Tab-separated table of C-alpha atoms and ligand atoms in Angstrom:
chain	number	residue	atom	x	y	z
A	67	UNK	CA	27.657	-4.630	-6.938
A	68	UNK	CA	30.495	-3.726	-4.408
A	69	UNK	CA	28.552	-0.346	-4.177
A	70	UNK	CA	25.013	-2.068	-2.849
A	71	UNK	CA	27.119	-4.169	-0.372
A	72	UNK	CA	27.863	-1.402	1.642
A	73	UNK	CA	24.620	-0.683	2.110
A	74	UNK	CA	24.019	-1.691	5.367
A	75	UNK	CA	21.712	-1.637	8.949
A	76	UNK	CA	21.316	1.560	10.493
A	77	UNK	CA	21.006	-0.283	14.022
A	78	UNK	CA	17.929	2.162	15.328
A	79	UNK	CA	15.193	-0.312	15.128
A	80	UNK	CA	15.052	-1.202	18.799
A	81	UNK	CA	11.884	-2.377	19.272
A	82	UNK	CA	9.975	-0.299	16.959
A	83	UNK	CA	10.922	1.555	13.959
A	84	UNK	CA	13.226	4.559	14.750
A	85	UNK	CA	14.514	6.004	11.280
A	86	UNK	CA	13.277	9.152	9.615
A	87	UNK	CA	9.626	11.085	9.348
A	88	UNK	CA	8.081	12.553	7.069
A	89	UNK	CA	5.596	15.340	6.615
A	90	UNK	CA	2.289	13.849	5.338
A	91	UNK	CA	0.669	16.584	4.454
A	92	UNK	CA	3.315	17.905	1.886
A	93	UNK	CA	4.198	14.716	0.889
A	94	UNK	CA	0.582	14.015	-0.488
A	95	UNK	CA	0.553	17.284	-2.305
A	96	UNK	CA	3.369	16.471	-3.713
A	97	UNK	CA	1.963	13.489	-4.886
A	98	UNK	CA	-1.131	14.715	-6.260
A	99	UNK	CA	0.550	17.151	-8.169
A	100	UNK	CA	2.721	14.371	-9.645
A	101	UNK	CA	-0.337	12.336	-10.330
A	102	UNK	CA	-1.981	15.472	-12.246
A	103	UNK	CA	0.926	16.272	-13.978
A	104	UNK	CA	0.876	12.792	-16.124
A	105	UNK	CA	-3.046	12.806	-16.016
A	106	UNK	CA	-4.056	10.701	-13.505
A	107	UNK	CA	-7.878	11.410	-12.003
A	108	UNK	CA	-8.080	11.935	-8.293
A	109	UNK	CA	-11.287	9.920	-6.446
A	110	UNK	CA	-11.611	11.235	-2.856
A	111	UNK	CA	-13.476	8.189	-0.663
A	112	UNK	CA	-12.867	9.433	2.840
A	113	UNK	CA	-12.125	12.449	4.827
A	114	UNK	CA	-11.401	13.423	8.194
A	115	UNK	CA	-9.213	15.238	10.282
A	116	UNK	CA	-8.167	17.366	7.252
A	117	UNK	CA	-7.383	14.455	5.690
A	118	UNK	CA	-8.689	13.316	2.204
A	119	UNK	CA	-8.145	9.628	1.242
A	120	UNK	CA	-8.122	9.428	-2.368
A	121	UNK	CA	-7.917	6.782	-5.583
A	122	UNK	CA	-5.817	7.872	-8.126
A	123	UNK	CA	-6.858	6.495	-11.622
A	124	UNK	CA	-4.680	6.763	-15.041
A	125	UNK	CA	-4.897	4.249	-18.387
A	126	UNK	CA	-1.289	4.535	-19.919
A	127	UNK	CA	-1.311	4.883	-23.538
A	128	UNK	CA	-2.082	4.082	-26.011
A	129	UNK	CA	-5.551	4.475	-24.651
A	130	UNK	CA	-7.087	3.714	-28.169
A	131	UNK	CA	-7.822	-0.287	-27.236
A	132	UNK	CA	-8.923	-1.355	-24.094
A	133	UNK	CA	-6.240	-1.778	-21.253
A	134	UNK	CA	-4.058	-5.023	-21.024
A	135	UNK	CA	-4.545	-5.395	-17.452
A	136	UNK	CA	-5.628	-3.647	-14.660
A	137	UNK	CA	-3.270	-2.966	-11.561
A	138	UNK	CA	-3.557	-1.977	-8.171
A	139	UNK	CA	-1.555	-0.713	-5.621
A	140	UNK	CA	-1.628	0.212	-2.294
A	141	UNK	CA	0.496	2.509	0.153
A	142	UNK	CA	0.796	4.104	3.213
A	143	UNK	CA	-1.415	1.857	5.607
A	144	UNK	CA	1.297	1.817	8.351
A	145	UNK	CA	1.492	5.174	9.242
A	146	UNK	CA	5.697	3.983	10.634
A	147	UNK	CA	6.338	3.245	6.776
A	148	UNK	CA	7.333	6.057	5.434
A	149	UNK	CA	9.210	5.072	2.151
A	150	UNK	CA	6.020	3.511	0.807
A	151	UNK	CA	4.547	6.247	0.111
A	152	UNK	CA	7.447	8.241	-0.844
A	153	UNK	CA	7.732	5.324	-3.188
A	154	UNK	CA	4.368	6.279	-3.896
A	155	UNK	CA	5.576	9.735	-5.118
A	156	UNK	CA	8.673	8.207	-7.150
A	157	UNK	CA	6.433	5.965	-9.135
A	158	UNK	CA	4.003	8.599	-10.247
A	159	UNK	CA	6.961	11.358	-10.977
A	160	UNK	CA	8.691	8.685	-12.772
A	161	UNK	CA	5.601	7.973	-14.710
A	162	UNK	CA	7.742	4.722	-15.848
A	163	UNK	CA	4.832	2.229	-16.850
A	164	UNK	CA	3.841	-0.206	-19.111
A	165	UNK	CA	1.996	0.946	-22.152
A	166	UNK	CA	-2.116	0.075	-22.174
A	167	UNK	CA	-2.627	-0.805	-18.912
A	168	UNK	CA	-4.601	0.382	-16.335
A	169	UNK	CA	-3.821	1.283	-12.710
A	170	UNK	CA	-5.411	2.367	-9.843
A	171	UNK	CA	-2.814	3.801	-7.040
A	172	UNK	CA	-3.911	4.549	-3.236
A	173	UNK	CA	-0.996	6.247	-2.164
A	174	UNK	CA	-2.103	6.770	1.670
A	175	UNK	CA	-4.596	4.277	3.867
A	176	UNK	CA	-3.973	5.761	7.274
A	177	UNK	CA	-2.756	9.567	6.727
A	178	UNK	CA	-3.168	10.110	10.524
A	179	UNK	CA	-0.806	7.209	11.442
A	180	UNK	CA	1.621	9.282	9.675
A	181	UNK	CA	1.022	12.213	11.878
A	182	UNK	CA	1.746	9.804	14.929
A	183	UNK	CA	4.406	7.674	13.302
A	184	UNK	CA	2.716	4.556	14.372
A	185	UNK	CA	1.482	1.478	12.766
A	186	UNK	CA	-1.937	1.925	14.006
A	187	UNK	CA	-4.694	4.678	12.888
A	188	UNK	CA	-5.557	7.595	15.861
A	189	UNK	CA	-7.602	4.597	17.617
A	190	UNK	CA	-5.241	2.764	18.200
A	191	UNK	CA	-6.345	-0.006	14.992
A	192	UNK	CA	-4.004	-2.128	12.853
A	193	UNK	CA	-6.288	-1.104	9.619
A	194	UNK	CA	-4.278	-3.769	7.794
A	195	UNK	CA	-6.300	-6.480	10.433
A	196	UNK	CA	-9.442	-4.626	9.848
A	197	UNK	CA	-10.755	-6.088	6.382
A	198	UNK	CA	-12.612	-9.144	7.119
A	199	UNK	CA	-15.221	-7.434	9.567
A	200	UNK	CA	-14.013	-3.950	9.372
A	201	UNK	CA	-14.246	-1.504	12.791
A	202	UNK	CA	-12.735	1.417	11.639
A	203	UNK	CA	-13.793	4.670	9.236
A	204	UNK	CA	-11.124	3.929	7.372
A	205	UNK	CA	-11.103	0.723	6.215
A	206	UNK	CA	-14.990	0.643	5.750
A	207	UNK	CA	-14.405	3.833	3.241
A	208	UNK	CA	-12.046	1.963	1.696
A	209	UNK	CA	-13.844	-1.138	1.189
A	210	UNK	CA	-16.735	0.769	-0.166
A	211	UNK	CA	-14.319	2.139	-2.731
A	212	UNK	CA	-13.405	-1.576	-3.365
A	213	UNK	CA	-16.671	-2.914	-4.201
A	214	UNK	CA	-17.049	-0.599	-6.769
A	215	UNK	CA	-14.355	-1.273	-8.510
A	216	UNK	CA	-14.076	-4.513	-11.423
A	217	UNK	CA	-11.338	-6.891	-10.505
A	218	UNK	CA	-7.567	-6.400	-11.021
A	219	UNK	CA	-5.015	-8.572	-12.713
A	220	UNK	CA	-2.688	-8.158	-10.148
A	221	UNK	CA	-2.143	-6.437	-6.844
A	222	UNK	CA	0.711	-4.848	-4.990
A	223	UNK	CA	0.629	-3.575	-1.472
A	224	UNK	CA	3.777	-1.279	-0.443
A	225	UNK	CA	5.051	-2.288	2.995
A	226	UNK	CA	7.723	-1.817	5.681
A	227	UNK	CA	9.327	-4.212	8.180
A	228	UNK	CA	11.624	-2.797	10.821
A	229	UNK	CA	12.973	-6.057	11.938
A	230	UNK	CA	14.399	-7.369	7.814
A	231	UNK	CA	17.490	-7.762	6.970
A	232	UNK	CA	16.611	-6.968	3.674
A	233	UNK	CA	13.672	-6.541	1.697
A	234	UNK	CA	11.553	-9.426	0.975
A	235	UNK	CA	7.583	-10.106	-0.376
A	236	UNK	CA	4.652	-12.236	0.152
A	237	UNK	CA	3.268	-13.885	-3.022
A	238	UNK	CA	-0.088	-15.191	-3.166
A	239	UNK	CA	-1.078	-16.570	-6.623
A	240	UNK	CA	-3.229	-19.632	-6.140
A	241	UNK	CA	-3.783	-20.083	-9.363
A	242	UNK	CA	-0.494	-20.648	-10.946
A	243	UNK	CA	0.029	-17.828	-12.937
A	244	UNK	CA	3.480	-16.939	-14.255
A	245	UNK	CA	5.349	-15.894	-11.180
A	246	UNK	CA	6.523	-12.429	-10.822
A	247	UNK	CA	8.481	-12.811	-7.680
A	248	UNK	CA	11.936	-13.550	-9.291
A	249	UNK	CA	11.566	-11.021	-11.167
A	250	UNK	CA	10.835	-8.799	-8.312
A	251	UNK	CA	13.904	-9.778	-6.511
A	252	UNK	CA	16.293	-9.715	-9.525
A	253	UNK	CA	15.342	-5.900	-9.881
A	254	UNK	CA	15.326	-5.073	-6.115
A	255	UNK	CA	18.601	-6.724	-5.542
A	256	UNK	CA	20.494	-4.241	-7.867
A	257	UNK	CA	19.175	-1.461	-5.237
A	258	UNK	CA	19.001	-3.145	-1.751
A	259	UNK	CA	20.062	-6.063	-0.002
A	260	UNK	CA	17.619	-9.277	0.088
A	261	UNK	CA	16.747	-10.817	3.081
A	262	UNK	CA	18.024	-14.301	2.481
A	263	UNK	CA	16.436	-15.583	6.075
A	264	UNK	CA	15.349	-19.075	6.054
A	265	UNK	CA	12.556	-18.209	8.492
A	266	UNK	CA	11.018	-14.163	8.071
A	267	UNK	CA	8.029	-13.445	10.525
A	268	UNK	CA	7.645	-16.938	11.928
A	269	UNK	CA	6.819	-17.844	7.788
A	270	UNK	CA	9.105	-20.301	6.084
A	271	UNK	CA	10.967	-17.838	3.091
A	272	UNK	CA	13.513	-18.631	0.429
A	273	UNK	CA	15.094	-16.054	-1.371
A	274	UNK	CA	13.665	-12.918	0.213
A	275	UNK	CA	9.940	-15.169	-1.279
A	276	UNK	CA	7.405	-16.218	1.559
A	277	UNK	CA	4.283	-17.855	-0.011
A	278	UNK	CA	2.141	-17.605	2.930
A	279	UNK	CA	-0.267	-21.166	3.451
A	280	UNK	CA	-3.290	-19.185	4.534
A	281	UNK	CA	-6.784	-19.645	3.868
A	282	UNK	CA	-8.974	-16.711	4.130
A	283	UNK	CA	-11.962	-18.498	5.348
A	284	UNK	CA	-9.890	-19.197	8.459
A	285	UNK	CA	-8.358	-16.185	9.480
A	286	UNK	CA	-10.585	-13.820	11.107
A	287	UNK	CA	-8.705	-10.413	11.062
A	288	UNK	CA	-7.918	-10.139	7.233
A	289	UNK	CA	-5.103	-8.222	6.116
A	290	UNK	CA	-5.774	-5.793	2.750
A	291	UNK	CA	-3.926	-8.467	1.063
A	292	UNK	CA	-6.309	-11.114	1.936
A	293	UNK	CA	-9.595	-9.086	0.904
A	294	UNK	CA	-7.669	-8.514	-2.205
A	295	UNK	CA	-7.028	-12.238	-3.169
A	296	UNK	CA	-10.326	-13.319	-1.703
A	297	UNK	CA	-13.038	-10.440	-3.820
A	298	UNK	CA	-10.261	-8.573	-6.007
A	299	UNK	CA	-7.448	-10.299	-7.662
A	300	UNK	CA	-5.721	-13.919	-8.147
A	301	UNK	CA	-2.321	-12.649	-8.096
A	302	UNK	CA	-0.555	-10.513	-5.471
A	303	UNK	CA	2.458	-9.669	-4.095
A	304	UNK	CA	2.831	-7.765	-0.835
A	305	UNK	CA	6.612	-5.897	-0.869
A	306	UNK	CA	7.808	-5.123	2.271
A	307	UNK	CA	11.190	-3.114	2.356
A	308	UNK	CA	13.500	-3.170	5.495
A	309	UNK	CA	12.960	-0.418	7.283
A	310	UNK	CA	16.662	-0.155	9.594
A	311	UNK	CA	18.209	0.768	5.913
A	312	UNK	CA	18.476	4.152	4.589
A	313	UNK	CA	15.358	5.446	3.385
A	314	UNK	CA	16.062	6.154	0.153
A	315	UNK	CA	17.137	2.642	-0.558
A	316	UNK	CA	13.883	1.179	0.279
A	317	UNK	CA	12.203	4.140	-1.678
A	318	UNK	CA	14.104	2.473	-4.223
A	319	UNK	CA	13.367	-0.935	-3.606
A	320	UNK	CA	9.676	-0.756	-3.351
A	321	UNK	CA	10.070	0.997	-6.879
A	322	UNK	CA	12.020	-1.338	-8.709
A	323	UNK	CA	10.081	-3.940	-7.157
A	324	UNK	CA	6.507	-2.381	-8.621
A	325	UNK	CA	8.401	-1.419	-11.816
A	326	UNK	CA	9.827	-5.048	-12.243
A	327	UNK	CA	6.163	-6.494	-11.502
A	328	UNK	CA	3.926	-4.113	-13.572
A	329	UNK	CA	6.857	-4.514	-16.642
A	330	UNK	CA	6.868	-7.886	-16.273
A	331	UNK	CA	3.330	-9.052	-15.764
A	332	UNK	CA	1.793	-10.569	-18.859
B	158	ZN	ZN1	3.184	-2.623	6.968
């Protein structure tokens, strides 16, 4: 314990996030050759600018009986977020996941944000505002892959926030449904500090939780999250790691955090 407590802000985020790159192009290689390696399939649904967006697909075995539940998850939309989908990479090299289930895993949404280490895509759009009446390539590609698919038990979108203290999550789960969010936070405290702020992103939070009072119907620029709870899935969490730490510890949080949810999600 005395080890995570020294784990502390790196003081760069002024105004932006300021910490480390990565190369996007060899990080996604790397990842599909992870993914291939433990026999995931690959679905491209987009390209441009030498770019392919892809689905990766996998049922964890036993594959003999039909899958438990059905997962999805989500990385790489802010292209300033690099430990998502580095988490991304962890998660399918690790290949540490529950046994008959099904997950789908988009390890990249904006590639070329990545290229520009910015939030937005080359045109300057927040694609994660772009999913209630989408404007750009992207997120209309990727809603076309959504529509196709059946619904999922449970989502998880893989986020960064340069301003935390620590990480925290959004849970949406309007249904009542056994709560995965302590869970979550039990796990990612052993790795990373919580942000125990009473108030995170002008949202009332307890305990590194926020349970966002939105309703879809009212918000005009939807976030992936909320096209996800309103067509896709009833239970969600949206992990966001904070992004003035190290990054390996939030690589590390965001994958305890989807190993605590997928393990403990029943
Ligand atoms: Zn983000």
């Amino acid at each position: 314990m005395r080890e995570i407590l020294r784990v502390q802000k790196l003081g760069k985020n002024h105004g932006g996030y300021h910490g480390e790159t990565i190369d996007v192009r060899a990080v996604l290689r790397e990842v599909e050759t992870a993914a291939q390696k433990h026999g995931w399939t690959t679905e491209v649904f987009h390209e441009a600018d030498g770019f392919k967006w892809f689905a990766l697909h996998h049922v964890t075995p036993p594959s003999c009986q039909p899958p438990t539940a059905r997962f999805y998850i989500s990385a790489g939309i802010h292209g300033d977020e690099p430990a998502t989908l580095l988490a991304a990479r962890k998660l399918l090299a690790g290949n540490r996941w529950p046994a008959g289930v099904e997950i789908c895993l988009l390890p990249c949404l904006n590639p070329i944000g990545f290229t520009l280490n910015k939030r937005e895509n080359a045109d300057g759009i927040d694609l994660n505002r772009d999913y209630r009446h989408p404007k750009s390539a992207e997120t209309c590609a990727h809603i076309g892959w959504l529509e196709r698919q059946p619904k999922f038990d449970l989502y998880l979108c893989l986020h960064e926030d340069w301003e935390a203290h620590g990480f925290y999550l959004y849970e949406q789960n309007p249904d009542n449904k056994v709560s995965l969010a302590g869970k979550i936070i039990e796990a990612v405290q052993k790795v990373c500090p919580i942000d125990l702020s009473e108030n995170i992103e002008g949202r009332p939070a307890q305990g590194g939780v926020i349970h966002p009072k939105i309703i879809p119907a009212k918000r005009p620029d939807w976030p992936e999250a909320l096209y996800l709870l309103s067509r896709k899935s009833r239970q969600g969490y949206t992990l966001e790691a904070p992004s003035d730490f190290p990054l390996a510890t939030r690589v590390n949080a965001l994958v305890a955090a989807v190993n605590a949810a997928t393990g403990a999600h029943r």
